[in-house]
Structures are given as structure tokens and as C-alpha cells.
Amino acid sequence: AQSVTQLGSHVSVSEGALVLLRCNYSSSVPPYLFWYVQYPNQGLQLLLKYTTGATLVKGINGFEAEFKKSETSFHLTKPSAHMSDAAEYFCAVSPTGFQKLVFGTGTRLLVSP
Amino acid sequence: SAVISQKPSRDICQRGTSLTIQCQVDSQVTMMFWYRQQPGQSLTLIATANQGSEATYESGFVIDKFPISRPNLTFSTLTVSNMSPEDSSIYLCSVNPGVTEAFFGQGTRLTVV
């Protein structure tokens, strides 16, 4: 069975600082990996995804993530935080060929001026 | 891509009653997924709805409590039956038309009093 672990339910950064949100997964098959963002009172929006190919994936709003098979990780980064990045971030895994997602517990990103 | 419309966006219901949530997609999709997001928690898959067959429920969810209809390839409903305060959650509809990306509705915020 697949599972996702997100370290840190809350991460606080200053505006302009590096954002690092951690995600580790467990999967018996090569997974598809996703990061979603949820702004207050809104649905989920896809930030980026890894399926196959290049392990460094670039997404929207300046975010990127690197798939590291040896570490079973898919950490999300952004070089410089903006106030508008404050939201809940979810890492998710889907086994290849399937369509349902298993989500991590989420990390709330707080950005201070 | 896919655009998903969910109704209602929010509701406050009395315990013991039922609420039916509608999900409309702007394109035909084979599978539709229903997730629950309890307060402060991550998303959990309730069931997968296939057109022309019974929905497939995840462990911990049963048809009597969460009956699902899927009358065609663009529409599905989820009913939350005999509600209790523990059912207060956000319910989200999701589709995955291209296998490698899931799209989500805005969610239905349910409060049971």
C-alpha cells in the first residue's frame, strides 16, 4: 500500500526566504507524485507532478520539487517566499496506472513580512 | 483539463437528516472520486464512482452511509445519510481524465448541528 509522510504540520518563513516542504512516500511500485495547494476556503490546485523522466520538476508560482528514489522523497521548494504563498500544501502519491490519490497530512505554510 | 462544479458549496444540516452533493464535470470521464477532508486533516478517499456499475468504497466507508449515483459520464452525486456532527467536513469531487493529474471541485463545506 502507498503512504505519504509530510514532516511538519506548520512551516513558518519570512518573506523572501527559502521555502522547503518535506514529503516522503512509501510505494511498492514506481509512483506518480504530486503537490497540491489549498488556499483558504478553496479547492485543491495542482502545483506540480512527477510521472516519469526528469527528476527535477518545475511547477507554477516558482515552485519545484525533486524526485529522489533512493531517499523516497519529493520535497517542495521555492527560492523566495511571497506572502501569497501562505496556504496548505499537500503531497500525494498515486501508483502508476491507477487514478486515486493517497494524500499526506498537509503542511500549512505561514509567511511573515 | 477538467472543470468541476459542486453544489451546494456549503450547508448547515440537522443531525439525523441527509444531504446530497452534486458534482458536474465539463467533459466525459470514466471515473469520479469522492474525498472527505475533516477539519484540520488531510483528504481521505471515500469511494470511486464508475458509470454503469456500483461505486467502490474504501475501507471504513459503506454504501448505506454514503450512497453514490453515477447516471452518466459527466455527473455524480454523493449522499451523506443520517448525519451526525462527526460528518462535518469538506467533501470534494475529483476526476482524473488524463490518468496523471487529478482535478478537484471547490468542495462542499458541511456542518452538522
Tab-separated table of C-alpha atoms in Angstrom:
chain	number	residue	atom	x	y	z
A	1	ALA	CA	0.000	0.000	0.000
A	2	GLN	CA	1.082	3.527	-0.651
A	3	SER	CA	1.547	6.146	2.034
A	4	VAL	CA	2.799	9.705	2.290
A	5	THR	CA	4.515	11.429	5.196
A	6	GLN	CA	4.800	15.179	5.400
A	7	LEU	CA	7.168	16.354	8.104
A	8	GLY	CA	5.925	19.413	9.918
A	9	SER	CA	2.274	20.344	10.103
A	10	HIS	CA	3.305	24.012	10.103
A	11	VAL	CA	6.263	25.749	8.484
A	12	SER	CA	6.963	29.431	9.065
A	13	VAL	CA	9.218	31.521	6.843
A	14	SER	CA	9.877	35.174	6.279
A	15	GLU	CA	9.011	36.812	3.008
A	16	GLY	CA	11.918	36.325	0.623
A	17	ALA	CA	13.272	33.270	2.443
A	18	LEU	CA	13.642	29.772	1.048
A	19	VAL	CA	10.603	27.521	1.295
A	20	LEU	CA	11.212	23.812	1.921
A	21	LEU	CA	8.283	21.454	2.494
A	22	ARG	CA	9.192	17.830	3.053
A	23	CYS	CA	7.454	14.788	1.639
A	24	ASN	CA	8.447	11.143	1.871
A	25	TYR	CA	6.469	8.345	0.324
A	26	SER	CA	6.145	4.621	0.520
A	27	SER	CA	5.236	2.721	-2.594
A	28	SER	CA	5.754	-0.799	-3.841
A	29	VAL	CA	5.769	0.383	-7.441
A	30	PRO	CA	7.197	3.466	-9.145
A	31	PRO	CA	4.746	6.143	-8.136
A	32	TYR	CA	3.303	9.259	-9.607
A	33	LEU	CA	3.892	12.103	-7.156
A	34	PHE	CA	2.022	15.357	-6.781
A	35	TRP	CA	1.988	18.561	-4.803
A	36	TYR	CA	-1.300	20.369	-4.378
A	37	VAL	CA	-2.004	23.726	-2.777
A	38	GLN	CA	-5.205	24.682	-0.996
A	39	TYR	CA	-5.936	28.318	-0.293
A	40	PRO	CA	-8.463	29.145	2.425
A	41	ASN	CA	-11.999	28.142	1.524
A	42	GLN	CA	-10.939	26.865	-1.879
A	43	GLY	CA	-10.437	23.536	-3.587
A	44	LEU	CA	-7.118	21.951	-4.458
A	45	GLN	CA	-4.880	23.255	-7.197
A	46	LEU	CA	-2.087	21.229	-8.741
A	47	LEU	CA	1.354	22.788	-8.227
A	48	LEU	CA	3.432	20.166	-9.978
A	49	LYS	CA	3.708	16.468	-10.645
A	50	TYR	CA	6.275	13.782	-11.333
A	51	THR	CA	5.401	10.838	-13.524
A	52	THR	CA	8.493	9.796	-15.458
A	53	GLY	CA	11.604	11.388	-16.919
A	54	ALA	CA	13.424	14.348	-15.423
A	55	THR	CA	13.510	14.101	-11.645
A	56	LEU	CA	13.537	17.868	-11.094
A	57	VAL	CA	10.057	19.118	-11.776
A	58	LYS	CA	9.075	22.753	-12.111
A	59	GLY	CA	5.582	23.898	-11.310
A	60	ILE	CA	3.513	27.008	-11.076
A	61	ASN	CA	4.260	30.063	-8.960
A	62	GLY	CA	8.004	29.367	-8.886
A	63	PHE	CA	7.773	26.058	-7.038
A	64	GLU	CA	9.812	22.994	-7.891
A	65	ALA	CA	10.342	19.534	-6.483
A	66	GLU	CA	12.905	16.814	-6.945
A	67	PHE	CA	12.102	13.120	-7.031
A	68	LYS	CA	14.811	11.175	-5.213
A	69	LYS	CA	14.145	7.483	-5.497
A	70	SER	CA	16.994	6.477	-3.186
A	71	GLU	CA	15.541	8.676	-0.439
A	72	THR	CA	11.881	8.052	-1.372
A	73	SER	CA	11.404	11.794	-1.172
A	74	PHE	CA	9.693	14.513	-3.165
A	75	HIS	CA	10.414	17.742	-1.301
A	76	LEU	CA	8.886	21.007	-2.488
A	77	THR	CA	10.991	24.153	-2.671
A	78	LYS	CA	10.744	27.768	-3.676
A	79	PRO	CA	13.771	30.090	-3.577
A	80	SER	CA	11.933	33.145	-2.295
A	81	ALA	CA	8.650	33.079	-0.379
A	82	HIS	CA	5.896	35.536	-1.116
A	83	MET	CA	3.047	36.492	1.159
A	84	SER	CA	0.618	34.987	-1.340
A	85	ASP	CA	2.233	31.556	-0.834
A	86	ALA	CA	0.587	31.211	2.555
A	87	ALA	CA	-1.661	28.165	2.192
A	88	GLU	CA	-1.974	24.454	2.945
A	89	TYR	CA	0.222	22.174	0.868
A	90	PHE	CA	-0.492	18.513	0.278
A	91	CYS	CA	1.822	15.876	-1.109
A	92	ALA	CA	0.099	12.932	-2.784
A	93	VAL	CA	1.052	9.645	-4.393
A	94	SER	CA	-0.675	7.535	-6.988
A	95	PRO	CA	0.605	4.158	-8.065
A	96	THR	CA	1.348	4.014	-11.759
A	97	GLY	CA	-1.723	3.127	-13.757
A	98	PHE	CA	-4.182	3.979	-11.023
A	99	GLN	CA	-6.101	7.185	-10.613
A	100	LYS	CA	-6.922	7.572	-6.952
A	101	LEU	CA	-4.608	9.575	-4.753
A	102	VAL	CA	-3.231	8.990	-1.283
A	103	PHE	CA	-2.581	12.284	0.455
A	104	GLY	CA	-0.198	13.301	3.176
A	105	THR	CA	-1.477	15.127	6.223
A	106	GLY	CA	-0.630	18.519	4.797
A	107	THR	CA	1.714	21.338	5.766
A	108	ARG	CA	0.475	24.823	6.480
A	109	LEU	CA	2.918	27.425	5.203
A	110	LEU	CA	2.955	30.694	7.094
A	111	VAL	CA	4.758	33.671	5.560
A	112	SER	CA	5.616	36.675	7.698
A	113	PRO	CA	6.592	40.124	6.446
B	1	SER	CA	-8.058	19.648	-18.136
B	2	ALA	CA	-11.439	19.482	-16.461
B	3	VAL	CA	-13.727	21.980	-14.782
B	4	ILE	CA	-15.773	20.639	-11.906
B	5	SER	CA	-18.834	22.265	-10.406
B	6	GLN	CA	-20.037	21.167	-6.998
B	7	LYS	CA	-23.317	22.015	-5.327
B	8	PRO	CA	-24.008	23.126	-2.686
B	9	SER	CA	-20.841	24.974	-1.778
B	10	ARG	CA	-21.788	24.827	1.879
B	11	ASP	CA	-24.673	23.776	4.084
B	12	ILE	CA	-25.659	23.540	7.713
B	13	CYS	CA	-27.783	20.490	8.447
B	14	GLN	CA	-29.592	18.996	11.395
B	15	ARG	CA	-28.361	15.703	12.761
B	16	GLY	CA	-30.308	12.722	11.512
B	17	THR	CA	-31.015	14.265	8.107
B	18	SER	CA	-29.346	13.568	4.752
B	19	LEU	CA	-27.610	15.816	2.256
B	20	THR	CA	-26.970	15.100	-1.415
B	21	ILE	CA	-23.962	16.727	-3.035
B	22	GLN	CA	-23.824	17.111	-6.788
B	23	CYS	CA	-20.738	17.046	-8.977
B	24	GLN	CA	-20.833	18.125	-12.625
B	25	VAL	CA	-17.824	17.842	-14.953
B	26	ASP	CA	-17.414	19.676	-18.254
B	27	SER	CA	-16.134	16.582	-20.047
B	28	GLN	CA	-16.831	12.871	-20.045
B	29	VAL	CA	-14.743	10.898	-17.586
B	30	THR	CA	-14.671	7.223	-16.727
B	31	MET	CA	-14.110	7.557	-13.003
B	32	MET	CA	-15.164	10.149	-10.478
B	33	PHE	CA	-13.762	10.213	-6.961
B	34	TRP	CA	-15.257	11.450	-3.723
B	35	TYR	CA	-12.958	12.612	-0.919
B	36	ARG	CA	-13.595	13.803	2.617
B	37	GLN	CA	-11.478	16.386	4.392
B	38	GLN	CA	-12.240	16.519	8.081
B	39	PRO	CA	-11.399	19.718	9.965
B	40	GLY	CA	-7.662	20.256	10.113
B	41	GLN	CA	-6.935	16.973	8.397
B	42	SER	CA	-5.943	15.651	5.012
B	43	LEU	CA	-8.104	14.226	2.272
B	44	THR	CA	-9.375	10.678	2.507
B	45	LEU	CA	-10.886	8.833	-0.419
B	46	ILE	CA	-14.462	7.738	0.250
B	47	ALA	CA	-15.255	5.935	-2.981
B	48	THR	CA	-14.732	5.694	-6.709
B	49	ALA	CA	-17.800	6.108	-8.889
B	50	ASN	CA	-17.912	4.367	-12.262
B	51	GLN	CA	-20.687	4.927	-14.739
B	52	GLY	CA	-22.875	1.863	-15.105
B	53	SER	CA	-21.645	-0.013	-12.065
B	54	GLU	CA	-21.702	0.141	-8.286
B	55	ALA	CA	-19.306	2.509	-6.623
B	56	THR	CA	-16.199	1.067	-4.993
B	57	TYR	CA	-15.846	2.090	-1.355
B	58	GLU	CA	-12.641	2.430	0.622
B	59	SER	CA	-12.120	0.783	3.949
B	60	GLY	CA	-14.177	2.484	6.636
B	61	PHE	CA	-16.849	3.799	4.283
B	62	VAL	CA	-20.096	1.996	3.484
B	63	ILE	CA	-22.802	2.419	0.901
B	64	ASP	CA	-25.594	2.812	3.437
B	65	LYS	CA	-23.904	5.875	4.891
B	66	PHE	CA	-22.551	7.351	1.640
B	67	PRO	CA	-24.710	6.224	-1.286
B	68	ILE	CA	-23.379	7.352	-4.648
B	69	SER	CA	-25.070	7.698	-8.003
B	70	ARG	CA	-23.358	7.933	-11.395
B	71	PRO	CA	-26.081	8.245	-14.022
B	72	ASN	CA	-23.794	9.388	-16.863
B	73	LEU	CA	-20.184	10.222	-17.701
B	74	THR	CA	-20.347	13.845	-16.532
B	75	PHE	CA	-22.339	13.713	-13.311
B	76	SER	CA	-22.310	12.084	-9.886
B	77	THR	CA	-23.939	12.575	-6.511
B	78	LEU	CA	-22.804	11.686	-3.016
B	79	THR	CA	-25.341	11.490	-0.222
B	80	VAL	CA	-24.330	11.792	3.402
B	81	SER	CA	-27.039	9.892	5.264
B	82	ASN	CA	-28.301	10.101	8.821
B	83	MET	CA	-25.788	12.789	9.610
B	84	SER	CA	-24.065	13.346	12.915
B	85	PRO	CA	-21.683	16.133	13.962
B	86	GLU	CA	-18.767	13.804	13.113
B	87	ASP	CA	-19.773	14.115	9.455
B	88	SER	CA	-18.904	17.808	9.474
B	89	SER	CA	-16.243	18.006	6.777
B	90	ILE	CA	-15.438	19.284	3.358
B	91	TYR	CA	-16.488	16.845	0.663
B	92	LEU	CA	-14.657	17.064	-2.647
B	93	CYS	CA	-15.315	15.589	-6.023
B	94	SER	CA	-12.354	14.754	-8.234
B	95	VAL	CA	-11.711	13.464	-11.735
B	96	ASN	CA	-8.563	12.262	-13.443
B	97	PRO	CA	-9.202	12.375	-17.193
B	98	GLY	CA	-5.578	12.068	-18.210
B	99	VAL	CA	-4.566	9.498	-15.585
B	100	THR	CA	-1.612	11.579	-14.447
B	101	GLU	CA	-3.440	14.546	-12.974
B	102	ALA	CA	-6.468	14.910	-10.738
B	103	PHE	CA	-8.775	17.899	-10.828
B	104	PHE	CA	-10.892	18.895	-7.867
B	105	GLY	CA	-14.101	20.744	-7.337
B	106	GLN	CA	-14.295	23.620	-4.906
B	107	GLY	CA	-15.750	21.335	-2.284
B	108	THR	CA	-18.888	21.275	-0.178
B	109	ARG	CA	-18.412	22.504	3.360
B	110	LEU	CA	-20.851	20.613	5.560
B	111	THR	CA	-21.645	21.488	9.136
B	112	VAL	CA	-23.922	19.187	11.123
B	113	VAL	CA	-25.559	20.643	14.219
